Coordinates of C-alpha atoms in Angstrom, one line a residue:
Chain A
X1 CA 140.7 83.2 148.7
X2 CA 142.5 85.5 145.7
X3 CA 145.4 87.5 147.2
X4 CA 147.8 89.9 144.7
X5 CA 151.9 90.9 146.8
X6 CA 153.9 93.5 145.9
X7 CA 156.9 92.9 148.1
X8 CA 158.4 96.5 147.5
X9 CA 156.7 99.7 148.5
X10 CA 158.9 101.6 146.3
X11 CA 161.4 101.1 143.8
X12 CA 164.1 103.5 142.2
X13 CA 165.6 103.0 138.9
X14 CA 167.9 106.0 136.6
X15 CA 166.5 107.0 133.9
X16 CA 167.5 104.5 130.9
X17 CA 168.1 101.8 133.2
X18 CA 165.6 98.6 133.0
X19 CA 162.9 98.1 135.4
X20 CA 160.9 95.2 137.4
X21 CA 158.3 96.0 139.4
X22 CA 157.0 92.3 141.4
X23 CA 153.7 90.9 142.1
X24 CA 153.0 87.6 143.3
X25 CA 149.4 86.1 143.4
X26 CA 147.5 83.1 144.9
X27 CA 144.3 82.4 143.4
X28 CA 142.1 79.0 143.2
X29 CA 142.1 77.7 139.2
X30 CA 143.4 79.5 136.6
X31 CA 144.4 83.4 136.6
X32 CA 143.3 87.0 134.9
X33 CA 146.4 88.8 135.8
X34 CA 146.4 92.6 135.4
X35 CA 148.9 95.9 135.8
X36 CA 147.3 98.9 136.7
X37 CA 149.1 102.0 136.7
X38 CA 148.1 105.6 138.2
X39 CA 149.4 109.1 138.0
X40 CA 149.1 111.7 140.8
X41 CA 145.3 112.7 141.4
X42 CA 144.3 110.1 138.4
X43 CA 142.4 106.9 138.7
X44 CA 144.1 104.1 137.6
X45 CA 145.1 102.9 134.0
X46 CA 145.1 99.5 132.3
X47 CA 148.8 98.6 131.4
X48 CA 148.7 94.8 130.6
X49 CA 146.3 91.7 131.1
X50 CA 147.3 88.2 131.1
X51 CA 144.6 85.5 129.7
X52 CA 146.2 82.9 128.3
X53 CA 148.8 81.6 125.6
X54 CA 152.0 83.4 125.4
X55 CA 153.8 84.0 128.8
X56 CA 155.1 87.1 127.7
X57 CA 152.8 90.3 127.5
X58 CA 153.2 93.6 126.0
X59 CA 151.3 96.5 126.8
X60 CA 150.9 100.7 126.7
X61 CA 154.2 102.5 126.8
X62 CA 156.8 99.5 126.3
X63 CA 155.7 98.0 129.4
X64 CA 155.4 94.1 129.4
X65 CA 154.7 91.4 132.2
X66 CA 155.8 87.6 132.6
X67 CA 153.4 85.0 133.7
X68 CA 155.2 82.4 135.7
X69 CA 152.8 80.0 136.6
X70 CA 154.9 77.7 138.4
X71 CA 156.7 80.6 140.7
X72 CA 152.8 82.2 140.6
X73 CA 154.8 85.6 139.7
X74 CA 153.7 88.4 137.0
X75 CA 156.6 91.0 137.2
X76 CA 156.5 94.3 135.1
X77 CA 158.9 94.9 132.9
X78 CA 160.2 97.5 130.6
X79 CA 163.8 98.1 129.1
X80 CA 164.4 101.5 129.7
X81 CA 162.5 103.8 131.9
X82 CA 161.8 107.0 131.5
X83 CA 160.7 109.5 134.0
X84 CA 157.5 110.0 133.2
X85 CA 157.2 106.3 133.9
X86 CA 157.3 107.3 137.9
X87 CA 153.8 106.9 139.4
X88 CA 152.0 104.1 141.4
X89 CA 151.6 100.5 139.7
X90 CA 149.0 98.1 141.1
X91 CA 149.0 94.0 140.4
X92 CA 145.7 92.5 140.0
X93 CA 144.4 89.4 140.0
X94 CA 140.6 87.4 138.6
X95 CA 140.0 83.8 138.8
X96 CA 139.1 82.8 135.3
X97 CA 137.4 79.9 136.4
X98 CA 135.0 81.7 139.0
X99 CA 133.3 85.0 137.4
X100 CA 131.5 85.5 140.5
X101 CA 134.9 85.8 142.0
X102 CA 136.2 89.8 142.0
X103 CA 139.5 91.6 141.1
X104 CA 141.5 92.0 143.9
X105 CA 144.2 94.7 143.7
X106 CA 147.5 94.6 145.4
X107 CA 148.6 97.1 147.5
X108 CA 150.8 98.9 144.7
X109 CA 154.4 99.4 144.4
X110 CA 155.5 103.7 143.9
X111 CA 158.3 103.8 141.2
X112 CA 160.6 106.5 141.1
X113 CA 162.6 107.1 138.2
X114 CA 165.6 109.8 138.6
X115 CA 167.0 112.1 136.0
Chain B
X1 CA 140.3 109.9 129.1
X2 CA 138.9 106.5 130.3
X3 CA 135.4 107.6 129.3
X4 CA 134.3 106.7 132.8
X5 CA 133.0 109.9 134.6
X6 CA 132.4 110.6 138.2
X7 CA 130.6 113.5 140.3
X8 CA 131.6 115.4 142.4
X9 CA 135.4 115.3 142.1
X10 CA 136.2 116.7 145.9
X11 CA 133.4 115.9 148.8
X12 CA 134.5 117.8 152.3
X13 CA 131.4 117.2 155.0
X14 CA 131.1 116.0 158.7
X15 CA 131.0 112.9 160.6
X16 CA 127.3 112.0 160.7
X17 CA 126.2 113.0 157.6
X18 CA 125.1 110.9 154.1
X19 CA 126.7 111.8 150.9
X20 CA 126.0 110.1 147.2
X21 CA 128.3 109.6 144.5
X22 CA 127.8 109.2 140.9
X23 CA 129.3 107.4 138.2
X24 CA 128.7 107.3 134.6
X25 CA 130.1 104.3 132.9
X26 CA 131.5 104.4 129.9
X27 CA 129.2 103.9 126.6
X28 CA 128.0 100.4 126.3
X29 CA 129.6 99.1 129.3
X30 CA 126.5 97.4 131.9
X31 CA 128.8 96.9 134.7
X32 CA 130.4 99.0 137.1
X33 CA 132.3 98.7 140.2
X34 CA 132.5 100.6 143.7
X35 CA 136.1 100.8 144.9
X36 CA 137.5 102.7 147.9
X37 CA 141.2 103.5 148.0
X38 CA 142.8 104.6 151.5
X39 CA 146.5 105.0 152.9
X40 CA 145.9 102.1 155.3
X41 CA 143.8 99.8 153.3
X42 CA 145.1 100.3 149.6
X43 CA 142.7 99.7 147.1
X44 CA 139.2 97.7 148.4
X45 CA 136.6 96.2 146.3
X46 CA 133.5 97.3 147.4
X47 CA 130.3 96.3 145.3
X48 CA 129.9 95.5 141.5
X49 CA 126.4 95.8 139.3
X50 CA 125.5 94.6 136.2
X51 CA 122.8 96.0 134.2
X52 CA 121.1 97.0 137.5
X53 CA 121.5 94.1 139.4
X54 CA 123.8 93.6 141.9
X55 CA 126.5 90.7 141.1
X56 CA 128.8 90.9 144.1
X57 CA 129.4 92.2 147.2
X58 CA 133.3 93.0 148.6
X59 CA 134.1 94.7 152.1
X60 CA 131.5 97.4 152.0
X61 CA 130.0 98.5 155.0
X62 CA 126.1 98.3 155.8
X63 CA 126.3 102.4 156.2
X64 CA 127.4 101.9 152.3
X65 CA 124.9 101.0 149.6
X66 CA 124.9 101.4 145.9
X67 CA 122.5 101.2 142.7
X68 CA 122.5 101.1 138.9
X69 CA 120.2 102.6 137.1
X70 CA 118.5 101.8 134.0
X71 CA 120.7 104.6 131.9
X72 CA 123.2 102.4 133.9
X73 CA 124.9 105.0 135.6
X74 CA 125.5 104.3 139.6
X75 CA 125.2 106.0 143.1
X76 CA 127.2 105.3 146.0
X77 CA 125.4 106.3 149.3
X78 CA 127.5 106.7 152.3
X79 CA 125.5 107.3 155.1
X80 CA 126.5 108.3 159.0
X81 CA 129.7 108.9 157.8
X82 CA 132.7 108.8 160.0
X83 CA 136.3 109.9 160.1
X84 CA 138.1 106.6 158.7
X85 CA 135.4 106.9 155.6
X86 CA 138.0 109.5 154.4
X87 CA 139.2 107.9 151.1
X88 CA 138.9 108.3 147.3
X89 CA 136.5 106.2 146.0
X90 CA 136.7 105.2 142.4
X91 CA 134.3 103.7 140.0
X92 CA 134.8 101.3 137.1
X93 CA 133.0 100.2 134.2
X94 CA 133.9 97.0 131.5
X95 CA 131.8 95.2 128.7
X96 CA 130.1 92.4 129.5
X97 CA 131.9 90.7 127.0
X98 CA 135.2 91.6 127.9
X99 CA 134.5 91.2 131.6
X100 CA 138.1 91.1 132.3
X101 CA 139.8 95.0 131.8
X102 CA 137.9 97.8 134.0
X103 CA 138.0 101.3 132.9
X104 CA 138.4 103.7 135.9
X105 CA 137.3 107.0 136.5
X106 CA 139.1 109.8 138.1
X107 CA 137.6 109.5 141.5
X108 CA 136.0 111.5 144.2
X109 CA 137.9 113.0 147.1
X110 CA 135.6 112.7 150.8
X111 CA 137.1 114.2 153.4
X112 CA 135.3 113.7 156.5
X113 CA 135.6 116.1 159.0

């Protein structure tokens, strides 16, 4: 069975500092991995994805994520946080080898960037 | 704006009632997914349709059903509503050629009193 863990409910970081939001996953076979962001009263917005190739993936709004197969992790990072990055972040996984498997989302991590 | 639309935005109803939520996918997207987001359960996958056919079922209750019409819009029907059904319901769509990225609608907030 597929699963996603986001070990931190909440991450606080000062504006201008680097941020990391952690994600680990479990999937049979090779994974598709995703990060989505949800602003208050809005739907989820796609940030970035890992399909294959380079382990470092660059996405929207200056975010990037690093795929680590041995640690089954896909942490989201940004070198310099903005107050406007404050939102709820979801990691998601799907098995690449079984299209019948659908997306599984993590519980979400609330990021607060303090001015 | 993702291009996915959902109506209504808010819905308030009573226990035991039935409601219908509507979703229009992005132009050209053949796949529609429904999700339920609640505080205690997080984001739960309910059901996936592709070009009118059911493709996969997740944690969808028997009181809930969905369909996708020839014009590709989809409806999620919730019946015999219970207090615990209060949640945000999201629809997402994807292009079959790139089924990996889903585009989410703004959601319908259902409140059952």
